[in-house]
Amino acid sequence: MNGSVSGGASSSRERVLARVRRALADVPRDERPRDVGVERGYLRVHGDRTAEQTVDLLAENLADYRALVHRVDAAGLPRLLKRLLAAHGSRSVLVPPGLPSEWLAAADPAVVPDREADTAYELDTVDSVVTGCAVAIAETGTIVLDGGPDQGRRRITLVPDHHICVVRVPDQVVRSVPQALERLDPGRPQTWISGPSATSDIELNRVEGVHGPRTLEVILVGGGSERQAPSVR
Amino acid sequence: MSGTSDTYLGMPAFPAAARDAVRNETLRENLRHATHTIRDKRAKAVAELDDWALLRAAGRDVKERTLRHLDHYLLQLEESVTAAGGTVHWAADAGEANRIVTALVKQTGQSEVVKVKSMATQEIGLNEALEAEGIRAYETDLAELIVQLGDDRPSHILVPAIHRNRGEIRDIFAQRMGSWGRPALAGLSDDPAELAEAARVHLREKFLRAKVGISGANFMVAETGTLVVVESEGNGRMCLTLPETLISVVGIEKVVPTWQDLEVFLQTLPRSSTAERMNPYTSMWTGTTDSDGPRTFHLVLLDNGRTDTLADEVGRQALRCIRCSACLNVCPVYERAGGHAYGSVYPGPIGAILSPQLRGTGSDVDASLPYASSLCGACYDVCPVAIDIPEVLVHLRERVVEGGEVTRNGERVTIKPAKGHTAERAAMRAARWVLDHPGALRAGQRLASRTRRLHPKRLPGPGRAWTDTRALPEVPAESFRDWWQRTRGGAR
Ligand code: SF4
């Protein structure tokens, strides 16, 4: 086949578009995209749940995909973070620029601020990362990061092996994927996380943490006092 | 297809390739286990959503709207990606796409790239094209790594190395990792966790130093210019966020009109594919963002036979495919024949309708693919965008045996009937292969009732000699299996 070596890039553009238009000769010329109906009878949410039940479902679905789930009230958060970082044996913890400083006030590991100049190699030497989130989806057990000040760049939740994500309940929890998309800004880079990294490529055995953090801990911060979520493994 | 993708040219027709697969007991057992496991889990995941049928209809409609106005949405996409700081390139065929990507990599001065699994780049043979220009492409998906190190080809869309056992994987890693980068530690066992760890260590070294990443995309949103990659392992996130330059090669059919449309596919894709409520990682990016992710983003929009497929009013629906692989896992023919027999990066039922359309029916393997099916209809039932695969198969069979007007490389041409041609023999053999495998045929009568309005009085092509002397049996209004599914009590 002859490509566009002589024609240049713009001619390929015209060629492909012309082919598309010729291929669609059967589409009436006056038909507008909106004239092709899309039946959106599907549900905005599945099931009928109170805000509290929605948070419970989030906890359940997160745990089902092997995230470690914790629940705590705002006052207990620093102590819980201290405990989780110690339990993981972390000596350093990476923080995005806008993470509330009181969260890690009690923690022992050295706090490493994320700096643009840091290379991926430098991130690789850090033990843990703590972030907030943009929104969490109960029906699917998903936390969404959108690069907000308490979440930072996409890479900081990727390279370290241990990620602790703090979700404010019930404000940051939505029930469904459609509700999450409504809240999110497509202009911001997003990472949707459902459980830790996993593969089933070897004889369909599930193995956690091929490349992303091998341990994902999610802290649901709400009104109640500190307790483990019921379905934690 | 241009020269770089000739990995698959000269492939034997489907039946010959399938025969070898059927003889390979390990392969068959692996496939049987995999397809049954995933299929059962999928059914459960789907049953969780009581609006599944409506989501499926919406997915079909959204894709249909896009395809009928593809020029409009491609232009809108180009505008929004450009406004967000990306650069859009158009490639009419594989050779052109490869030249564009090669030139872009060379501009960076780099001689290696990291890749996240992408069927579009496999389709165009990008790795080989880069290699020929002295650029090494590292596959970073665990299964693709196994395939690449083993000098092998993928056999399934979702689990490309499913034809390999853990023992084989261990051997491949132990023997081959060293020549591609960091070697596996001595004494590597065949424990899946240990094998995954070996891949993690081997690949991390590459991710951390990579300057150029290459990806495909599951979706592109026209109104916002957002690209979406759905994955599990995190190698996608590595390739999409660590390098300075990101090049995404994406088929033109992957565009969806609006941000809201993602709500349909982000619900149907993971459940159809890995049977999960949601896959572990989804990345979305819109052009470039200061200090977060690549500073340079290139989008290469790939035609390579897609507009030819679009020109076929029946076959067009194949472009709705979101590559979930659900149709592979329910297909009795795929289960026995394996992915390699389809002679393309697209195996299984979707491969049987997509490859002959993207490439034309000129070769033995492409002419035989429309026959590599029992027409049982299970693929249609599970398809989250409701592609009527049996309908397209019957349509393509007709094209092989009767010839007629088709679009090739953008031009209307008339192809001759395959009569007396090797293609007909290939097709005949494929049909016979299916007939010889009762399991593959078992659910065959379902097609008859589903496609009553399409059901011919006489079978076209290879079946004609047979029906010339016999009346085709009357089609029951409803097959037993349909009746059973309908009356069992609404599983979904
Ligand atoms: S044809 Fe349908 S079921 Fe098969 S891979 Fe494509 S979307 Fe999935």
XYZ file of C-alpha atoms and ligand atoms in Angstrom:
733
model
C 0.000 0.000 0.000
C 1.179 3.511 -0.604
C 1.074 5.686 2.468
C 1.435 9.432 2.518
C 5.204 9.741 2.183
C 4.859 12.361 -0.506
C 1.428 13.653 0.415
C 2.164 14.646 4.000
C 0.039 14.336 7.097
C -2.815 16.632 6.110
C -3.604 14.602 3.011
C -4.088 11.467 5.101
C -6.503 13.377 7.228
C -8.487 14.349 4.168
C -8.244 10.855 2.775
C -9.553 9.184 5.917
C -12.354 11.713 6.308
C -13.322 11.323 2.666
C -13.430 7.545 3.097
C -15.602 7.911 6.175
C -18.040 10.123 4.277
C -18.150 7.817 1.290
C -18.700 4.828 3.570
C -21.705 6.565 5.089
C -23.494 7.166 1.805
C -26.522 5.355 3.215
C -26.925 7.929 6.014
C -29.409 10.606 4.923
C -27.602 13.883 4.333
C -29.871 15.845 6.615
C -29.562 13.420 9.527
C -27.880 15.055 12.547
C -26.009 13.007 15.181
C -28.718 13.774 17.740
C -31.299 12.271 15.400
C -29.854 8.837 16.159
C -31.677 7.983 19.346
C -29.883 6.726 22.438
C -32.257 4.993 24.810
C -31.013 5.893 28.294
C -33.517 3.914 30.274
C -30.819 2.381 32.469
C -30.681 3.210 36.152
C -28.793 6.124 37.689
C -28.222 4.008 40.816
C -28.839 0.389 41.699
C -30.901 -0.327 44.796
C -32.309 1.887 47.468
C -29.835 2.840 50.184
C -29.456 5.445 52.860
C -26.251 7.450 53.003
C -25.030 5.192 55.774
C -25.819 2.023 53.866
C -24.032 3.464 50.868
C -20.871 3.900 52.932
C -21.241 0.338 54.174
C -21.526 -0.884 50.605
C -18.405 1.059 49.682
C -16.511 -0.584 52.536
C -17.772 -3.996 51.539
C -16.884 -3.640 47.863
C -13.465 -2.153 48.607
C -12.702 -5.101 50.870
C -14.039 -7.526 48.288
C -11.291 -6.370 45.961
C -8.741 -6.737 48.727
C -8.262 -3.180 49.784
C -7.766 -2.935 53.568
C -10.599 -0.805 54.877
C -10.601 1.206 58.113
C -13.175 3.520 59.625
C -12.373 6.331 61.995
C -13.587 9.751 63.129
C -11.682 12.902 62.273
C -10.088 13.133 65.706
C -8.748 9.606 65.485
C -7.264 9.929 61.981
C -3.693 10.975 62.950
C -3.412 8.110 65.421
C -4.704 5.593 62.897
C -2.281 6.814 60.226
C 0.580 6.545 62.692
C -0.438 2.985 63.478
C -0.880 1.887 59.853
C 2.454 3.342 58.762
C 4.204 1.679 61.697
C 2.510 -1.641 60.959
C 3.753 -1.452 57.386
C 7.273 -0.729 58.612
C 7.453 2.518 56.647
C 10.366 4.821 57.240
C 9.296 7.467 54.747
C 5.933 8.720 53.565
C 5.239 10.798 50.468
C 2.627 13.553 50.713
C 0.932 15.671 48.063
C 1.254 19.446 48.544
C -2.273 20.009 49.875
C -2.530 17.147 52.376
C -3.740 18.568 55.708
C -0.585 18.678 57.828
C -2.390 17.507 60.978
C -3.100 14.117 59.382
C 0.513 13.047 59.722
C 1.246 15.076 62.850
C 1.575 11.939 64.951
C 3.316 9.725 62.374
C 6.919 8.625 62.847
C 8.162 8.167 59.243
C 10.006 11.000 57.550
C 7.531 13.094 55.546
C 8.664 13.535 51.942
C 6.911 16.331 50.050
C 6.300 15.602 46.360
C 8.458 17.873 44.255
C 8.250 18.215 40.506
C 12.019 17.812 40.202
C 11.968 14.388 41.840
C 12.620 11.576 39.412
C 10.742 8.331 39.319
C 13.841 6.712 40.854
C 13.509 8.982 43.873
C 9.845 8.117 44.287
C 10.839 4.467 44.156
C 12.800 4.829 47.397
C 9.775 6.002 49.409
C 7.882 3.417 51.470
C 4.326 4.805 51.590
C 2.101 7.535 50.201
C -0.920 9.143 51.854
C -3.557 11.003 49.818
C -7.134 12.188 49.889
C -9.486 11.473 46.990
C -11.925 13.263 44.686
C -14.815 10.849 44.971
C -15.492 7.237 45.927
C -18.039 4.972 44.204
C -19.936 2.601 46.474
C -21.431 0.258 43.867
C -18.066 -0.618 42.380
C -15.701 -0.087 45.320
C -13.714 2.541 43.455
C -11.753 5.566 44.638
C -11.082 8.294 42.107
C -8.089 10.639 42.233
C -8.144 13.732 40.039
C -4.902 15.462 40.903
C -6.458 17.769 43.506
C -4.072 19.357 46.053
C -4.568 16.531 48.588
C -3.974 13.870 45.907
C -1.051 15.167 43.892
C 0.363 13.939 40.631
C -0.663 10.577 39.231
C 2.781 9.088 39.689
C 2.982 9.456 43.465
C 0.223 6.911 44.048
C 1.809 4.552 41.561
C 5.476 4.066 42.325
C 5.513 3.545 46.125
C 4.402 0.092 47.234
C 1.909 1.198 49.901
C -0.953 3.647 49.328
C -3.225 4.942 52.058
C -6.216 6.859 50.736
C -8.455 8.914 52.982
C -12.128 9.251 52.014
C -14.415 11.709 53.794
C -17.747 10.012 54.382
C -20.431 10.572 53.468
C -19.582 13.749 51.475
C -17.123 12.192 49.059
C -19.106 9.020 48.479
C -21.445 8.604 45.532
C -23.484 5.551 44.831
C -22.799 4.829 41.179
C -20.581 5.376 38.156
C -23.053 7.845 36.554
C -23.059 9.917 39.741
C -19.258 9.918 39.859
C -18.889 11.159 36.292
C -21.282 14.009 37.040
C -19.006 15.200 39.815
C -15.726 14.867 37.963
C -14.033 17.365 35.676
C -12.832 15.714 32.427
C -10.160 18.366 32.109
C -8.263 16.905 35.068
C -6.176 13.759 34.759
C -7.865 10.938 36.625
C -6.973 7.623 38.144
C -9.792 5.299 39.136
C -8.618 2.651 41.606
C -10.574 -0.476 42.554
C -8.471 -2.583 44.868
C -4.724 -2.901 44.503
C -3.018 -3.729 41.232
C -3.720 -7.298 40.201
C -3.131 -9.801 37.440
C -4.719 -13.105 36.526
C -2.402 -13.861 33.663
C -0.768 -16.939 35.121
C -3.295 -19.754 34.916
C -5.963 -17.282 36.068
C -4.491 -17.109 39.576
C -5.065 -13.684 41.037
C -1.800 -12.083 42.129
C -1.815 -8.649 43.709
C 0.534 -5.817 43.000
C 2.331 -6.416 39.779
C 3.232 -2.764 39.235
C 1.101 -0.444 41.286
C 1.108 -0.431 45.097
C 0.783 -3.965 46.418
C -1.106 -2.724 49.436
C -4.038 -0.324 49.224
C -5.531 0.883 52.484
C -8.640 3.038 52.467
C -9.625 5.048 55.525
C -13.241 6.140 55.689
C -13.276 9.216 57.888
C -16.642 10.019 59.333
C -18.426 10.727 62.541
C -18.041 7.374 64.327
C -15.108 6.234 66.450
C -12.221 4.153 65.188
C -13.080 0.594 64.295
C -12.185 -1.942 61.683
C -14.657 -2.355 58.874
C -16.565 -5.605 59.291
C -15.373 -7.290 56.144
C -11.634 -6.599 56.377
C -9.663 -9.709 55.556
C -2.373 -4.577 5.352
C 1.138 -3.491 4.736
C 4.273 -5.521 5.063
C 4.972 -5.048 8.736
C 2.064 -7.152 9.858
C 2.979 -10.206 7.860
C 3.387 -12.212 11.044
C -0.050 -13.450 10.136
C 0.220 -13.655 6.402
C 0.740 -17.082 4.994
C -1.266 -18.428 7.894
C -2.962 -21.685 7.060
C -6.723 -21.464 6.748
C -8.678 -21.826 9.957
C -9.254 -25.607 9.846
C -5.579 -26.501 9.419
C -4.553 -24.225 12.253
C -7.431 -25.414 14.393
C -6.516 -29.050 13.868
C -3.120 -28.482 15.446
C -4.693 -26.718 18.380
C -7.139 -29.538 18.965
C -4.243 -31.996 19.075
C -2.491 -29.918 21.720
C -4.075 -31.181 24.911
C -2.407 -28.697 27.258
C -3.658 -25.832 25.178
C -7.161 -27.217 25.037
C -7.323 -27.848 28.738
C -6.015 -24.353 29.548
C -8.511 -22.814 27.200
C -11.397 -24.832 28.495
C -10.573 -23.929 32.068
C -10.090 -20.247 31.267
C -13.156 -19.754 29.146
C -15.453 -21.590 31.546
C -14.106 -19.807 34.613
C -14.412 -16.345 33.120
C -17.775 -17.062 31.568
C -19.323 -18.226 34.841
C -17.957 -15.255 36.760
C -19.201 -12.907 34.080
C -22.727 -14.205 34.312
C -22.716 -13.439 38.051
C -21.262 -9.970 37.600
C -23.852 -9.160 34.970
C -26.700 -10.503 37.094
C -25.825 -7.901 39.754
C -27.157 -5.166 37.487
C -30.862 -5.495 36.904
C -30.716 -2.900 34.140
C -28.160 -4.865 32.100
C -30.370 -5.109 29.020
C -30.874 -1.347 29.074
C -27.164 -0.636 29.486
C -26.489 -2.953 26.587
C -29.045 -1.188 24.412
C -27.588 2.193 25.341
C -24.072 0.978 24.519
C -25.275 -0.206 21.143
C -27.081 3.088 20.483
C -24.163 5.289 21.507
C -21.819 3.388 19.213
C -24.362 3.413 16.414
C -24.762 7.179 16.675
C -20.993 7.567 16.612
C -20.510 5.366 13.572
C -23.271 7.020 11.556
C -21.601 10.384 12.146
C -18.011 9.325 12.514
C -16.612 12.240 10.496
C -18.330 14.707 12.798
C -17.025 13.073 15.968
C -13.481 12.611 14.671
C -13.264 16.296 13.829
C -14.667 17.238 17.204
C -12.164 14.929 18.885
C -9.287 16.389 16.925
C -10.314 19.866 17.998
C -10.622 19.039 21.688
C -7.386 17.036 21.875
C -5.536 19.862 20.144
C -7.084 22.467 22.429
C -5.882 20.429 25.421
C -2.293 20.474 24.220
C -2.086 17.216 22.240
C -1.165 16.686 18.597
C -3.393 14.608 16.334
C -2.087 12.542 13.394
C -4.104 10.564 10.861
C -2.983 7.239 9.435
C -4.805 5.640 6.520
C -3.062 2.297 6.893
C -0.604 0.294 8.966
C 2.469 1.429 7.083
C 1.583 5.038 7.568
C 0.844 4.645 11.270
C 4.179 2.900 11.748
C 6.025 5.641 9.898
C 4.367 8.330 12.013
C 5.168 6.609 15.302
C 8.729 5.774 14.267
C 9.363 9.388 13.285
C 7.895 10.657 16.563
C 10.100 8.320 18.603
C 13.177 9.328 16.587
C 12.420 12.997 17.255
C 12.855 12.297 20.954
C 16.307 10.831 20.327
C 15.346 7.644 22.165
C 15.957 4.094 21.010
C 13.587 2.294 23.358
C 9.944 2.651 24.322
C 7.657 1.066 26.911
C 4.295 -0.174 25.696
C 1.020 -0.940 27.352
C -0.934 -3.708 25.676
C -2.658 -2.366 22.606
C -4.433 -4.403 19.991
C -4.179 -1.582 17.455
C -0.373 -1.588 17.608
C -0.344 -5.383 17.341
C -2.638 -5.142 14.348
C -0.231 -2.836 12.528
C 2.911 -4.710 13.601
C 4.374 -1.666 15.292
C 6.997 -3.519 17.341
C 8.532 -5.050 14.244
C 8.464 -1.723 12.414
C 10.240 -0.024 15.311
C 12.760 -2.848 15.533
C 13.594 -2.387 11.858
C 14.472 1.221 12.666
C 16.621 0.275 15.630
C 14.025 1.069 18.298
C 13.267 -1.548 20.912
C 9.677 -1.775 22.147
C 9.136 -3.367 25.556
C 5.732 -4.925 26.198
C 4.848 -4.346 29.835
C 1.590 -6.215 30.328
C 2.523 -9.415 32.163
C 0.904 -11.646 29.565
C 2.375 -9.651 26.693
C 5.771 -9.919 28.361
C 5.376 -13.692 28.463
C 4.396 -13.666 24.799
C 7.228 -11.339 23.810
C 9.942 -13.181 25.731
C 8.630 -16.497 24.420
C 8.776 -15.214 20.839
C 5.143 -16.144 20.600
C 1.786 -14.693 19.610
C -1.139 -13.736 21.841
C -4.029 -16.202 21.848
C -6.764 -14.332 23.702
C -7.746 -10.669 23.828
C -7.858 -10.492 27.586
C -5.447 -13.176 28.736
C -3.038 -13.351 25.795
C -0.752 -15.976 27.368
C -3.536 -18.287 28.473
C -2.008 -21.030 26.341
C 1.026 -21.112 28.654
C 1.340 -23.039 31.923
C 3.161 -21.717 34.950
C 6.028 -24.140 34.293
C 6.442 -22.830 30.767
C 6.282 -19.263 32.030
C 8.982 -19.988 34.577
C 11.227 -21.420 31.869
C 10.637 -18.459 29.568
C 11.464 -15.989 32.342
C 14.548 -17.911 33.495
C 15.930 -18.297 29.998
C 14.923 -15.064 28.298
C 14.698 -12.167 30.734
C 18.443 -11.671 30.732
C 18.599 -10.897 27.044
C 15.853 -8.257 27.354
C 17.008 -6.569 30.552
C 17.307 -7.529 34.177
C 17.536 -11.334 34.428
C 15.303 -13.377 36.711
C 16.849 -14.394 40.016
C 18.432 -17.819 40.108
C 16.146 -20.502 41.479
C 12.928 -18.871 40.237
C 10.014 -21.174 41.038
C 6.739 -21.564 39.170
C 4.680 -19.981 41.935
C 2.435 -17.330 40.306
C 3.284 -14.737 42.983
C 6.994 -15.307 42.456
C 6.620 -15.095 38.698
C 4.692 -11.838 39.018
C 7.413 -10.494 41.300
C 10.066 -11.406 38.730
C 8.098 -9.455 36.125
C 7.741 -6.516 38.514
C 11.474 -6.296 39.109
C 12.345 -6.854 35.456
C 9.942 -4.180 34.227
C 10.367 -1.585 36.950
C 13.877 -0.887 35.764
C 12.409 -0.098 32.334
C 9.529 2.048 33.599
C 11.731 4.243 35.735
C 14.083 5.156 32.921
C 11.539 5.275 30.090
C 11.283 8.525 28.152
C 8.669 7.411 25.622
C 5.463 5.473 26.248
C 3.173 3.957 23.625
C -0.435 3.004 24.297
C -3.765 2.366 22.729
C -7.018 3.510 24.315
C -10.345 1.948 25.161
C -12.291 5.149 24.581
C -11.779 8.666 23.277
C -14.348 11.296 24.203
C -15.076 13.655 21.319
C -16.554 16.532 23.330
C -13.702 16.714 25.860
C -10.702 15.123 24.123
C -10.308 12.665 27.007
C -8.622 9.296 26.434
C -9.405 6.326 28.652
C -7.295 3.238 29.358
C -8.788 0.421 31.388
C -6.371 -2.074 32.951
C -5.476 -4.190 35.967
C -1.786 -4.357 36.614
C -0.628 -0.756 36.726
C 1.725 -1.137 33.779
C -0.735 1.082 31.928
C -0.422 3.809 34.539
C 3.365 3.459 34.385
C 3.445 3.918 30.602
C 0.865 6.703 30.632
C 2.327 8.853 33.393
C 6.087 8.344 33.825
C 7.506 9.020 30.305
C 8.004 12.524 28.939
C 6.375 11.662 25.631
C 3.212 9.604 25.173
C 2.081 8.307 21.797
C -1.358 6.691 21.603
C -2.372 4.737 18.531
C -6.133 4.330 18.428
C -8.601 3.011 15.868
C -11.046 5.648 14.650
C -13.976 3.577 15.911
C -12.969 4.063 19.554
C -14.488 7.534 19.774
C -17.611 8.138 21.856
C -19.536 11.413 21.712
C -19.763 12.602 25.314
C -18.242 12.356 28.765
C -21.568 11.055 30.008
C -21.409 8.150 27.544
C -18.578 6.686 29.606
C -21.127 5.836 32.310
C -22.462 3.106 30.048
C -19.176 1.517 29.040
C -17.485 1.804 32.438
C -20.318 -0.337 33.740
C -20.490 -2.873 30.925
C -16.831 -3.319 29.962
C -15.316 -4.583 33.244
C -18.190 -6.932 33.929
C -18.127 -8.383 30.412
C -14.388 -8.609 30.350
C -12.894 -9.705 33.652
C -16.237 -10.190 35.408
C -15.349 -7.478 37.909
C -17.553 -4.640 39.099
C -14.679 -2.421 38.070
C -11.179 -3.150 36.862
C -8.372 -2.215 39.286
C -7.112 0.821 37.353
C -8.632 3.246 34.873
C -6.584 6.199 33.631
C -8.113 9.216 31.938
C -6.171 12.081 30.472
C -7.056 15.095 28.380
C -4.118 16.411 26.393
C -1.271 17.335 28.706
C -1.317 18.687 32.249
C 1.444 20.819 33.739
C 3.867 18.692 35.743
C 1.495 15.728 35.904
C 2.302 13.120 33.283
C 3.888 13.433 29.848
C 4.759 16.892 28.518
C 4.121 15.818 24.944
C 1.104 13.847 23.791
C 0.504 12.492 20.301
C -2.665 10.784 19.157
C -2.452 8.699 15.994
C -5.914 7.995 14.565
C -5.838 4.723 12.669
C -8.032 3.693 9.738
C -6.391 0.521 8.336
C -9.547 -1.050 6.957
C -12.013 0.489 9.386
C -13.598 2.794 6.811
C -13.941 -0.195 4.474
C -15.768 -1.984 7.265
C -17.879 1.110 7.870
C -18.959 1.048 4.237
C -20.685 -2.311 4.717
C -24.123 -1.660 6.156
C -24.384 -5.125 7.709
C -20.740 -5.550 8.688
C -20.437 -2.031 10.115
C -21.702 -3.149 13.503
C -18.407 -4.971 14.124
C -16.932 -1.515 14.757
C -19.053 -1.189 17.881
C -16.803 -3.774 19.568
C -15.254 -2.656 22.858
C -12.854 -5.645 22.955
C -14.236 -7.143 26.131
C -13.598 -10.736 24.951
C -16.875 -12.059 26.354
C -17.699 -13.601 22.973
C -14.479 -15.626 23.010
C -15.270 -17.176 26.345
C -18.674 -18.492 25.316
C -17.677 -19.707 21.864
C -17.555 -23.497 21.497
C -15.379 -23.188 18.411
C -12.868 -20.862 20.052
C -12.719 -23.129 23.053
C -11.486 -25.965 20.883
C -9.535 -24.171 18.200
C -7.681 -21.646 20.331
C -6.818 -18.081 19.488
C -3.963 -18.744 17.090
C -6.138 -20.550 14.572
C -7.867 -17.276 13.669
C -4.652 -15.947 12.147
C -5.084 -12.449 13.486
C -4.726 -10.366 16.626
C -8.513 -10.578 16.844
C -9.479 -14.159 17.675
C -12.806 -15.778 18.414
C -16.201 -14.694 17.102
C -15.273 -11.020 16.867
C -12.114 -11.974 14.980
C -14.143 -14.078 12.594
C -16.124 -11.004 11.510
C -13.555 -8.256 12.018
C -10.462 -9.663 10.313
C -12.114 -10.535 6.979
C -13.556 -7.019 6.916
C -10.390 -5.167 7.894
C -8.228 -7.218 5.534
C -10.634 -8.395 2.865
C -11.341 -12.025 2.072
C -8.443 -12.541 -0.322
C -6.376 -14.967 1.736
C -7.196 -18.543 2.728
C -7.445 -17.713 6.376
C -9.680 -14.667 5.861
C -11.961 -16.525 3.470
C -12.347 -19.376 5.930
C -13.037 -17.257 9.019
C -16.744 -16.622 8.332
C -17.126 -20.402 8.442
C -15.246 -20.833 11.703
C -18.450 -20.795 13.678
C -21.374 -23.003 14.576
C -23.659 -19.928 14.457
C -24.991 -20.820 17.874
C -25.563 -17.196 18.808
C -23.995 -17.316 22.266
C -21.599 -14.544 21.217
C -24.492 -12.258 20.413
C -26.162 -12.971 23.748
C -23.153 -11.874 25.784
C -21.996 -8.972 23.652
C -22.347 -5.766 25.699
C -22.902 -3.690 22.555
C -25.246 -6.247 20.972
C -23.260 -6.990 17.835
C -25.200 -9.621 15.911
C -22.138 -11.689 15.097
C -24.104 -14.565 13.485
C -25.815 -12.118 11.152
C -22.466 -10.714 10.020
C -21.004 -14.212 9.635
C -23.823 -15.257 7.325
C -23.421 -12.016 5.403
C -19.684 -12.580 4.984
C -20.190 -16.188 3.899
C -22.396 -14.883 1.174
C -19.712 -12.437 0.135
C -17.090 -15.192 -0.026
C -19.164 -17.475 -2.198
C -21.164 -15.008 -4.246
C -18.742 -12.112 -4.557
C -20.166 -8.650 -5.164
C -19.508 -5.014 -4.417
C -17.240 -4.218 -1.501
C -15.043 -1.331 -0.445
C -11.303 -1.984 -0.351
C -8.879 0.779 0.531
C -11.648 3.281 0.118
C -12.586 2.203 -3.419
C -15.682 0.328 -4.514
C -14.598 -2.892 -6.176
C -16.389 -5.990 -7.330
C -14.987 -9.232 -5.996
C -15.490 -12.476 -7.830
C -17.270 -15.409 -6.283
C -14.780 -17.701 -4.616
C -15.975 -20.658 -6.701
C -13.140 -22.845 -7.810
C -10.791 -20.687 -5.805
C -8.706 -21.914 -2.911
C -10.809 -19.712 -0.674
C -13.839 -21.839 -1.283
C -11.941 -24.967 -0.392
C -10.711 -23.265 2.751
C -14.228 -22.239 3.640
C -15.565 -25.687 2.905
C -12.935 -27.248 5.117
C -13.706 -24.823 7.930
C -17.370 -25.634 7.708
C -16.595 -29.310 7.771
C -14.258 -28.841 10.705
C -17.081 -27.329 12.671
C -19.474 -30.056 11.569
C -16.944 -32.662 12.672
C -16.850 -31.246 16.176
C -20.208 -32.024 17.738
C -19.479 -29.920 20.790
C -18.804 -26.947 18.611
C -22.045 -27.539 16.800
C -24.227 -28.432 19.737
C -26.053 -25.161 20.101
C -26.243 -24.616 16.378
C -29.979 -24.717 16.054
C -30.268 -21.516 18.031
C -29.254 -19.475 15.030
C -32.126 -20.821 13.072
C -34.743 -19.342 15.332
C -32.851 -16.160 16.100
C -32.292 -15.324 12.483
C -35.468 -16.700 11.016
C -35.881 -13.741 8.754
C -32.382 -14.356 7.404
C -32.750 -18.067 7.076
C -32.300 -19.096 3.469
C -34.239 -21.824 1.743
C -30.964 -23.179 0.544
C -27.617 -22.894 2.221
C -25.250 -20.600 0.364
C -21.878 -21.780 -0.854
C -20.451 -25.015 0.432
C -23.767 -26.043 1.915
C -25.554 -25.689 -1.386
C -24.665 -29.070 -2.814
C -26.151 -30.591 0.280
C -29.385 -28.614 0.276
C -29.828 -29.082 -3.450
C -30.905 -32.625 -2.804
C -32.569 -32.155 0.587
C -35.071 -29.686 1.884
C -33.644 -27.599 4.660
C -35.357 -28.693 7.878
C -38.171 -26.471 9.053
C -36.976 -23.954 11.555
C -38.639 -24.243 14.937
C -40.200 -21.008 16.125
C -38.048 -21.165 19.188
C -35.197 -23.496 19.986
C -35.251 -25.545 23.134
C -32.373 -23.547 24.577
C -34.112 -20.267 23.889
C -37.262 -21.587 25.492
C -35.286 -22.747 28.505
C -33.495 -19.439 28.881
C -36.740 -17.555 28.557
C -38.756 -19.629 30.981
C -36.123 -20.452 33.592
C -37.062 -17.367 35.539
C -35.210 -14.339 34.239
C -31.639 -14.858 35.412
C -30.901 -11.443 34.008
S -17.815 -8.467 19.848
Fe -18.945 -7.891 21.695
S -18.528 -9.581 23.115
Fe -16.984 -9.751 21.488
S -15.219 -8.608 22.246
Fe -16.443 -7.167 21.030
S -17.777 -6.163 22.521
Fe -16.995 -7.995 23.510
